[in-house]
Each structure stands twice: as C-alpha cells, then as structure tokens.
C-alpha cells in the first residue's frame, strides 16, 4: 500500500511539477506567452473588484502573478509527493486562484467551441481541487499513532 500511495502522489503531482517547469522555461521579461492571456483577464478582475468594493485597487502585475503560480505549482507539487499537507494546501491555493480566472467559460455562450473547451478545463481543475480535499481529509482522518507503526521489541531469553 505504501508504494502504491507514493506512486499515486508522484503521478498526481507530476501534472503540477511539469507544468511549473514549462512555465519557468517560458518565463521572460514580459512574463512569457501566458501573460498575453492573463493581462486582459487580470484587468477585468481588477475592474470588477474595484466596482464591487468601491475602492481603487492597484494594478496586478502579470509577471508577479505568473511567478507566484510557478512557485505554488512547483513547491506544492514537490511537497505533495512526500505526503505533506502543506503541499496540498499550496496546490489548493493555486487552483483557487487560477481556475476561475483562466477558464472563464461564463463569459461565453453555451454551444460555442470556446465555451465547451473552457468548461471542460474548469471541470477538470474542479476535480483536481476535490481530489486534493479528499487527500487532506484522508490524511487528517488517520490517527497519528497509526502513522508510526511501533516495531515490537525482540524478547531475550
């Protein structure tokens, strides 16, 4: 069971680690190709939040946001491989920040190809979010005494 659990964590985390590696390699002074998609979406979020809160918000730097995504995916994925709850919380934070922002299917009409594509990606990330919540729940449901099995002492005759 131990090896299967470790292998499952490695396969699950590889999605985040490899994605962070790709973003890191594409990162340049402008933020990389992802920034071209992110800048308009961050501007819309800023305008919506400013109007709802009634306060002027500072600009959200796309490079800083992408660097944060790389950190959350990379460090969270590596910690998750080793069974850390902190890693799963970092991955949850990443998914909570990026899923509604990047996969904004709600801005398109149903039936359009872009709508279907974004809705599919949104649902996949929602499933990943649920899997991370399940991992945290299972991790917390096992009593700490069961995590460290005590080895019986050898009897001397």
mmCIF file with all atom_site columns, C-alpha atoms in Angstrom:
data_model
loop_
_atom_site.group_PDB
_atom_site.id
_atom_site.type_symbol
_atom_site.label_atom_id
_atom_site.label_alt_id
_atom_site.label_comp_id
_atom_site.label_asym_id
_atom_site.label_entity_id
_atom_site.label_seq_id
_atom_site.pdbx_PDB_ins_code
_atom_site.Cartn_x
_atom_site.Cartn_y
_atom_site.Cartn_z
_atom_site.occupancy
_atom_site.B_iso_or_equiv
_atom_site.pdbx_formal_charge
_atom_site.auth_seq_id
_atom_site.auth_comp_id
_atom_site.auth_asym_id
_atom_site.auth_atom_id
_atom_site.pdbx_PDB_model_num
ATOM 1   C CA . UNK A 1 1   ? 0.000   0.000   0.000   1.00 0.00 ? 1   UNK A CA 1
ATOM 2   C CA . UNK A 1 2   ? 2.870   2.378   0.758   1.00 0.00 ? 2   UNK A CA 1
ATOM 3   C CA . UNK A 1 3   ? 4.398   2.133   -2.717  1.00 0.00 ? 3   UNK A CA 1
ATOM 4   C CA . UNK A 1 4   ? 1.030   2.474   -4.464  1.00 0.00 ? 4   UNK A CA 1
ATOM 5   C CA . UNK A 1 5   ? 0.261   5.586   -2.411  1.00 0.00 ? 5   UNK A CA 1
ATOM 6   C CA . UNK A 1 6   ? 3.651   7.095   -3.231  1.00 0.00 ? 6   UNK A CA 1
ATOM 7   C CA . UNK A 1 7   ? 3.282   6.289   -6.931  1.00 0.00 ? 7   UNK A CA 1
ATOM 8   C CA . UNK A 1 8   ? -0.178  7.866   -6.964  1.00 0.00 ? 8   UNK A CA 1
ATOM 9   C CA . UNK A 1 9   ? 1.178   11.041  -5.361  1.00 0.00 ? 9   UNK A CA 1
ATOM 10  C CA . UNK A 1 10  ? 4.054   11.166  -7.870  1.00 0.00 ? 10  UNK A CA 1
ATOM 11  C CA . UNK A 1 11  ? 1.709   10.788  -10.838 1.00 0.00 ? 11  UNK A CA 1
ATOM 12  C CA . UNK A 1 12  ? -0.741  13.352  -9.459  1.00 0.00 ? 12  UNK A CA 1
ATOM 13  C CA . UNK A 1 13  ? 1.973   15.880  -8.603  1.00 0.00 ? 13  UNK A CA 1
ATOM 14  C CA . UNK A 1 14  ? 3.752   15.417  -11.934 1.00 0.00 ? 14  UNK A CA 1
ATOM 15  C CA . UNK A 1 15  ? 0.897   17.341  -13.554 1.00 0.00 ? 15  UNK A CA 1
ATOM 16  C CA . UNK A 1 16  ? 1.732   20.389  -11.442 1.00 0.00 ? 16  UNK A CA 1
ATOM 17  C CA . UNK A 1 17  ? 5.529   19.981  -11.390 1.00 0.00 ? 17  UNK A CA 1
ATOM 18  C CA . UNK A 1 18  ? 5.879   19.577  -15.162 1.00 0.00 ? 18  UNK A CA 1
ATOM 19  C CA . UNK A 1 19  ? 3.505   22.480  -15.770 1.00 0.00 ? 19  UNK A CA 1
ATOM 20  C CA . UNK A 1 20  ? 5.554   24.682  -13.406 1.00 0.00 ? 20  UNK A CA 1
ATOM 21  C CA . UNK A 1 21  ? 8.745   23.624  -15.201 1.00 0.00 ? 21  UNK A CA 1
ATOM 22  C CA . UNK A 1 22  ? 7.246   24.565  -18.569 1.00 0.00 ? 22  UNK A CA 1
ATOM 23  C CA . UNK A 1 23  ? 6.092   27.959  -17.250 1.00 0.00 ? 23  UNK A CA 1
ATOM 24  C CA . UNK A 1 24  ? 9.536   28.538  -15.736 1.00 0.00 ? 24  UNK A CA 1
ATOM 25  C CA . UNK A 1 25  ? 11.271  27.785  -19.046 1.00 0.00 ? 25  UNK A CA 1
ATOM 26  C CA . UNK A 1 26  ? 8.927   30.122  -20.953 1.00 0.00 ? 26  UNK A CA 1
ATOM 27  C CA . UNK A 1 27  ? 9.238   32.909  -18.362 1.00 0.00 ? 27  UNK A CA 1
ATOM 28  C CA . UNK A 1 28  ? 10.892  36.022  -19.804 1.00 0.00 ? 28  UNK A CA 1
ATOM 29  C CA . UNK A 1 29  ? 10.955  39.779  -19.004 1.00 0.00 ? 29  UNK A CA 1
ATOM 30  C CA . UNK A 1 30  ? 7.415   40.154  -20.359 1.00 0.00 ? 30  UNK A CA 1
ATOM 31  C CA . UNK A 1 31  ? 6.144   37.138  -18.384 1.00 0.00 ? 31  UNK A CA 1
ATOM 32  C CA . UNK A 1 32  ? 6.062   34.676  -21.249 1.00 0.00 ? 32  UNK A CA 1
ATOM 33  C CA . UNK A 1 33  ? 3.227   33.592  -23.529 1.00 0.00 ? 33  UNK A CA 1
ATOM 34  C CA . UNK A 1 34  ? 0.878   33.104  -20.582 1.00 0.00 ? 34  UNK A CA 1
ATOM 35  C CA . UNK A 1 35  ? 0.988   36.825  -19.793 1.00 0.00 ? 35  UNK A CA 1
ATOM 36  C CA . UNK A 1 36  ? -0.695  37.669  -23.108 1.00 0.00 ? 36  UNK A CA 1
ATOM 37  C CA . UNK A 1 37  ? -3.725  35.690  -21.958 1.00 0.00 ? 37  UNK A CA 1
ATOM 38  C CA . UNK A 1 38  ? -3.545  36.778  -18.335 1.00 0.00 ? 38  UNK A CA 1
ATOM 39  C CA . UNK A 1 39  ? -3.204  40.560  -18.657 1.00 0.00 ? 39  UNK A CA 1
ATOM 40  C CA . UNK A 1 40  ? -6.726  41.195  -20.062 1.00 0.00 ? 40  UNK A CA 1
ATOM 41  C CA . UNK A 1 41  ? -8.270  38.800  -17.551 1.00 0.00 ? 41  UNK A CA 1
ATOM 42  C CA . UNK A 1 42  ? -6.442  40.398  -14.613 1.00 0.00 ? 42  UNK A CA 1
ATOM 43  C CA . UNK A 1 43  ? -7.599  43.823  -15.820 1.00 0.00 ? 43  UNK A CA 1
ATOM 44  C CA . UNK A 1 44  ? -11.233 42.658  -15.875 1.00 0.00 ? 44  UNK A CA 1
ATOM 45  C CA . UNK A 1 45  ? -10.890 41.173  -12.371 1.00 0.00 ? 45  UNK A CA 1
ATOM 46  C CA . UNK A 1 46  ? -9.374  44.425  -11.097 1.00 0.00 ? 46  UNK A CA 1
ATOM 47  C CA . UNK A 1 47  ? -12.206 46.493  -12.613 1.00 0.00 ? 47  UNK A CA 1
ATOM 48  C CA . UNK A 1 48  ? -14.886 44.166  -11.202 1.00 0.00 ? 48  UNK A CA 1
ATOM 49  C CA . UNK A 1 49  ? -13.351 44.124  -7.729  1.00 0.00 ? 49  UNK A CA 1
ATOM 50  C CA . UNK A 1 50  ? -12.864 47.906  -7.751  1.00 0.00 ? 50  UNK A CA 1
ATOM 51  C CA . UNK A 1 51  ? -16.501 48.487  -8.680  1.00 0.00 ? 51  UNK A CA 1
ATOM 52  C CA . UNK A 1 52  ? -17.827 45.968  -6.119  1.00 0.00 ? 52  UNK A CA 1
ATOM 53  C CA . UNK A 1 53  ? -15.611 47.187  -3.264  1.00 0.00 ? 53  UNK A CA 1
ATOM 54  C CA . UNK A 1 54  ? -15.810 50.854  -4.178  1.00 0.00 ? 54  UNK A CA 1
ATOM 55  C CA . UNK A 1 55  ? -12.052 51.279  -3.783  1.00 0.00 ? 55  UNK A CA 1
ATOM 56  C CA . UNK A 1 56  ? -9.362  51.784  -6.392  1.00 0.00 ? 56  UNK A CA 1
ATOM 57  C CA . UNK A 1 57  ? -7.123  48.722  -6.465  1.00 0.00 ? 57  UNK A CA 1
ATOM 58  C CA . UNK A 1 58  ? -3.514  48.736  -7.627  1.00 0.00 ? 58  UNK A CA 1
ATOM 59  C CA . UNK A 1 59  ? -2.595  47.060  -10.903 1.00 0.00 ? 59  UNK A CA 1
ATOM 60  C CA . UNK A 1 60  ? -1.954  43.339  -10.689 1.00 0.00 ? 60  UNK A CA 1
ATOM 61  C CA . UNK A 1 61  ? 1.443   42.630  -12.237 1.00 0.00 ? 61  UNK A CA 1
ATOM 62  C CA . UNK A 1 62  ? 1.160   39.664  -14.600 1.00 0.00 ? 62  UNK A CA 1
ATOM 63  C CA . UNK A 1 63  ? 4.845   38.724  -14.131 1.00 0.00 ? 63  UNK A CA 1
ATOM 64  C CA . UNK A 1 64  ? 4.414   38.604  -10.361 1.00 0.00 ? 64  UNK A CA 1
ATOM 65  C CA . UNK A 1 65  ? 1.242   36.562  -10.716 1.00 0.00 ? 65  UNK A CA 1
ATOM 66  C CA . UNK A 1 66  ? 2.949   34.069  -13.058 1.00 0.00 ? 66  UNK A CA 1
ATOM 67  C CA . UNK A 1 67  ? 5.937   33.795  -10.696 1.00 0.00 ? 67  UNK A CA 1
ATOM 68  C CA . UNK A 1 68  ? 3.500   33.035  -7.870  1.00 0.00 ? 68  UNK A CA 1
ATOM 69  C CA . UNK A 1 69  ? 1.815   30.356  -9.990  1.00 0.00 ? 69  UNK A CA 1
ATOM 70  C CA . UNK A 1 70  ? 5.201   28.770  -10.740 1.00 0.00 ? 70  UNK A CA 1
ATOM 71  C CA . UNK A 1 71  ? 6.093   28.769  -7.039  1.00 0.00 ? 71  UNK A CA 1
ATOM 72  C CA . UNK A 1 72  ? 2.758   27.310  -5.903  1.00 0.00 ? 72  UNK A CA 1
ATOM 73  C CA . UNK A 1 73  ? 2.790   24.570  -8.551  1.00 0.00 ? 73  UNK A CA 1
ATOM 74  C CA . UNK A 1 74  ? 6.460   23.645  -8.166  1.00 0.00 ? 74  UNK A CA 1
ATOM 75  C CA . UNK A 1 75  ? 6.882   23.723  -4.403  1.00 0.00 ? 75  UNK A CA 1
ATOM 76  C CA . UNK A 1 76  ? 3.362   22.446  -3.761  1.00 0.00 ? 76  UNK A CA 1
ATOM 77  C CA . UNK A 1 77  ? 3.864   19.533  -6.151  1.00 0.00 ? 77  UNK A CA 1
ATOM 78  C CA . UNK A 1 78  ? 7.210   18.530  -4.656  1.00 0.00 ? 78  UNK A CA 1
ATOM 79  C CA . UNK A 1 79  ? 5.871   18.702  -1.097  1.00 0.00 ? 79  UNK A CA 1
ATOM 80  C CA . UNK A 1 80  ? 2.782   16.748  -2.139  1.00 0.00 ? 80  UNK A CA 1
ATOM 81  C CA . UNK A 1 81  ? 4.962   13.901  -3.466  1.00 0.00 ? 81  UNK A CA 1
ATOM 82  C CA . UNK A 1 82  ? 6.335   13.453  0.046   1.00 0.00 ? 82  UNK A CA 1
ATOM 83  C CA . UNK A 1 83  ? 2.843   13.419  1.554   1.00 0.00 ? 83  UNK A CA 1
ATOM 84  C CA . UNK A 1 84  ? 2.907   16.910  3.022   1.00 0.00 ? 84  UNK A CA 1
ATOM 85  C CA . UNK A 1 85  ? -0.391  18.577  3.789   1.00 0.00 ? 85  UNK A CA 1
ATOM 86  C CA . UNK A 1 86  ? 1.292   21.949  3.237   1.00 0.00 ? 86  UNK A CA 1
ATOM 87  C CA . UNK A 1 87  ? 1.964   20.936  -0.368  1.00 0.00 ? 87  UNK A CA 1
ATOM 88  C CA . UNK A 1 88  ? -1.672  20.080  -0.911  1.00 0.00 ? 88  UNK A CA 1
ATOM 89  C CA . UNK A 1 89  ? -2.720  23.446  0.560   1.00 0.00 ? 89  UNK A CA 1
ATOM 90  C CA . UNK A 1 90  ? -0.329  25.234  -1.835  1.00 0.00 ? 90  UNK A CA 1
ATOM 91  C CA . UNK A 1 91  ? -1.850  23.342  -4.751  1.00 0.00 ? 91  UNK A CA 1
ATOM 92  C CA . UNK A 1 92  ? -5.353  24.178  -3.488  1.00 0.00 ? 92  UNK A CA 1
ATOM 93  C CA . UNK A 1 93  ? -4.407  27.851  -3.339  1.00 0.00 ? 93  UNK A CA 1
ATOM 94  C CA . UNK A 1 94  ? -3.077  27.681  -6.891  1.00 0.00 ? 94  UNK A CA 1
ATOM 95  C CA . UNK A 1 95  ? -6.274  26.060  -8.168  1.00 0.00 ? 95  UNK A CA 1
ATOM 96  C CA . UNK A 1 96  ? -8.479  28.508  -6.255  1.00 0.00 ? 96  UNK A CA 1
ATOM 97  C CA . UNK A 1 97  ? -6.632  31.499  -7.742  1.00 0.00 ? 97  UNK A CA 1
ATOM 98  C CA . UNK A 1 98  ? -6.278  30.352  -11.330 1.00 0.00 ? 98  UNK A CA 1
ATOM 99  C CA . UNK A 1 99  ? -9.274  28.157  -12.174 1.00 0.00 ? 99  UNK A CA 1
ATOM 100 C CA . UNK A 1 100 ? -11.999 30.837  -12.260 1.00 0.00 ? 100 UNK A CA 1
ATOM 101 C CA . UNK A 1 101 ? -9.587  33.328  -13.832 1.00 0.00 ? 101 UNK A CA 1
ATOM 102 C CA . UNK A 1 102 ? -8.122  31.226  -16.652 1.00 0.00 ? 102 UNK A CA 1
ATOM 103 C CA . UNK A 1 103 ? -11.169 29.125  -17.508 1.00 0.00 ? 103 UNK A CA 1
ATOM 104 C CA . UNK A 1 104 ? -13.868 31.805  -17.699 1.00 0.00 ? 104 UNK A CA 1
ATOM 105 C CA . UNK A 1 105 ? -16.480 29.786  -19.563 1.00 0.00 ? 105 UNK A CA 1
ATOM 106 C CA . UNK A 1 106 ? -19.153 32.030  -18.012 1.00 0.00 ? 106 UNK A CA 1
ATOM 107 C CA . UNK A 1 107 ? -18.134 34.828  -20.424 1.00 0.00 ? 107 UNK A CA 1
ATOM 108 C CA . UNK A 1 108 ? -19.156 32.766  -23.479 1.00 0.00 ? 108 UNK A CA 1
ATOM 109 C CA . UNK A 1 109 ? -22.455 31.460  -24.797 1.00 0.00 ? 109 UNK A CA 1
ATOM 110 C CA . UNK A 1 110 ? -23.255 27.747  -24.399 1.00 0.00 ? 110 UNK A CA 1
ATOM 111 C CA . UNK A 1 111 ? -22.719 25.747  -27.553 1.00 0.00 ? 111 UNK A CA 1
ATOM 112 C CA . UNK A 1 112 ? -19.724 27.767  -28.742 1.00 0.00 ? 112 UNK A CA 1
ATOM 113 C CA . UNK A 1 113 ? -16.472 25.776  -29.116 1.00 0.00 ? 113 UNK A CA 1
ATOM 114 C CA . UNK A 1 114 ? -14.593 28.108  -26.724 1.00 0.00 ? 114 UNK A CA 1
ATOM 115 C CA . UNK A 1 115 ? -17.347 27.669  -24.123 1.00 0.00 ? 115 UNK A CA 1
ATOM 116 C CA . UNK A 1 116 ? -17.111 23.875  -24.257 1.00 0.00 ? 116 UNK A CA 1
ATOM 117 C CA . UNK A 1 117 ? -13.315 23.912  -24.095 1.00 0.00 ? 117 UNK A CA 1
ATOM 118 C CA . UNK A 1 118 ? -13.202 26.298  -21.108 1.00 0.00 ? 118 UNK A CA 1
ATOM 119 C CA . UNK A 1 119 ? -15.995 24.465  -19.291 1.00 0.00 ? 119 UNK A CA 1
ATOM 120 C CA . UNK A 1 120 ? -14.121 21.169  -19.714 1.00 0.00 ? 120 UNK A CA 1
ATOM 121 C CA . UNK A 1 121 ? -10.889 22.651  -18.320 1.00 0.00 ? 121 UNK A CA 1
ATOM 122 C CA . UNK A 1 122 ? -12.816 24.284  -15.468 1.00 0.00 ? 122 UNK A CA 1
ATOM 123 C CA . UNK A 1 123 ? -14.410 20.956  -14.534 1.00 0.00 ? 123 UNK A CA 1
ATOM 124 C CA . UNK A 1 124 ? -11.041 19.146  -14.693 1.00 0.00 ? 124 UNK A CA 1
ATOM 125 C CA . UNK A 1 125 ? -9.500  21.675  -12.321 1.00 0.00 ? 125 UNK A CA 1
ATOM 126 C CA . UNK A 1 126 ? -12.534 21.380  -10.056 1.00 0.00 ? 126 UNK A CA 1
ATOM 127 C CA . UNK A 1 127 ? -11.978 17.609  -9.954  1.00 0.00 ? 127 UNK A CA 1
ATOM 128 C CA . UNK A 1 128 ? -8.303  18.166  -9.055  1.00 0.00 ? 128 UNK A CA 1
ATOM 129 C CA . UNK A 1 129 ? -9.454  20.515  -6.284  1.00 0.00 ? 129 UNK A CA 1
ATOM 130 C CA . UNK A 1 130 ? -11.781 17.800  -4.990  1.00 0.00 ? 130 UNK A CA 1
ATOM 131 C CA . UNK A 1 131 ? -9.003  15.192  -5.105  1.00 0.00 ? 131 UNK A CA 1
ATOM 132 C CA . UNK A 1 132 ? -6.772  17.469  -3.022  1.00 0.00 ? 132 UNK A CA 1
ATOM 133 C CA . UNK A 1 133 ? -9.572  17.991  -0.496  1.00 0.00 ? 133 UNK A CA 1
ATOM 134 C CA . UNK A 1 134 ? -10.009 14.213  -0.358  1.00 0.00 ? 134 UNK A CA 1
ATOM 135 C CA . UNK A 1 135 ? -6.266  13.767  0.273   1.00 0.00 ? 135 UNK A CA 1
ATOM 136 C CA . UNK A 1 136 ? -6.335  16.305  3.106   1.00 0.00 ? 136 UNK A CA 1
ATOM 137 C CA . UNK A 1 137 ? -9.430  14.668  4.600   1.00 0.00 ? 137 UNK A CA 1
ATOM 138 C CA . UNK A 1 138 ? -7.888  11.197  4.449   1.00 0.00 ? 138 UNK A CA 1
ATOM 139 C CA . UNK A 1 139 ? -4.613  12.475  5.873   1.00 0.00 ? 139 UNK A CA 1
ATOM 140 C CA . UNK A 1 140 ? -6.445  14.032  8.829   1.00 0.00 ? 140 UNK A CA 1
ATOM 141 C CA . UNK A 1 141 ? -8.698  11.016  9.424   1.00 0.00 ? 141 UNK A CA 1
ATOM 142 C CA . UNK A 1 142 ? -5.792  8.669   10.199  1.00 0.00 ? 142 UNK A CA 1
ATOM 143 C CA . UNK A 1 143 ? -4.783  8.950   13.854  1.00 0.00 ? 143 UNK A CA 1
ATOM 144 C CA . UNK A 1 144 ? -1.171  9.977   14.354  1.00 0.00 ? 144 UNK A CA 1
ATOM 145 C CA . UNK A 1 145 ? -0.471  6.821   16.366  1.00 0.00 ? 145 UNK A CA 1
ATOM 146 C CA . UNK A 1 146 ? -1.309  4.668   13.333  1.00 0.00 ? 146 UNK A CA 1
ATOM 147 C CA . UNK A 1 147 ? 1.027   6.640   11.079  1.00 0.00 ? 147 UNK A CA 1
ATOM 148 C CA . UNK A 1 148 ? 4.078   5.496   13.018  1.00 0.00 ? 148 UNK A CA 1
ATOM 149 C CA . UNK A 1 149 ? 3.864   1.769   13.482  1.00 0.00 ? 149 UNK A CA 1
ATOM 150 C CA . UNK A 1 150 ? 5.709   0.590   16.543  1.00 0.00 ? 150 UNK A CA 1
ATOM 151 C CA . UNK A 1 151 ? 8.037   -2.287  15.941  1.00 0.00 ? 151 UNK A CA 1
ATOM 152 C CA . UNK A 1 152 ? 7.795   -4.961  18.601  1.00 0.00 ? 152 UNK A CA 1
ATOM 153 C CA . UNK A 1 153 ? 10.931  -5.424  20.668  1.00 0.00 ? 153 UNK A CA 1
ATOM 154 C CA . UNK A 1 154 ? 12.647  -8.759  20.368  1.00 0.00 ? 154 UNK A CA 1
ATOM 155 C CA . UNK A 1 155 ? 12.376  -10.863 23.514  1.00 0.00 ? 155 UNK A CA 1
ATOM 156 C CA . UNK A 1 156 ? 15.560  -12.088 25.018  1.00 0.00 ? 156 UNK A CA 1
ATOM 157 C CA . UNK A 1 157 ? 15.697  -15.499 26.614  1.00 0.00 ? 157 UNK A CA 1
#
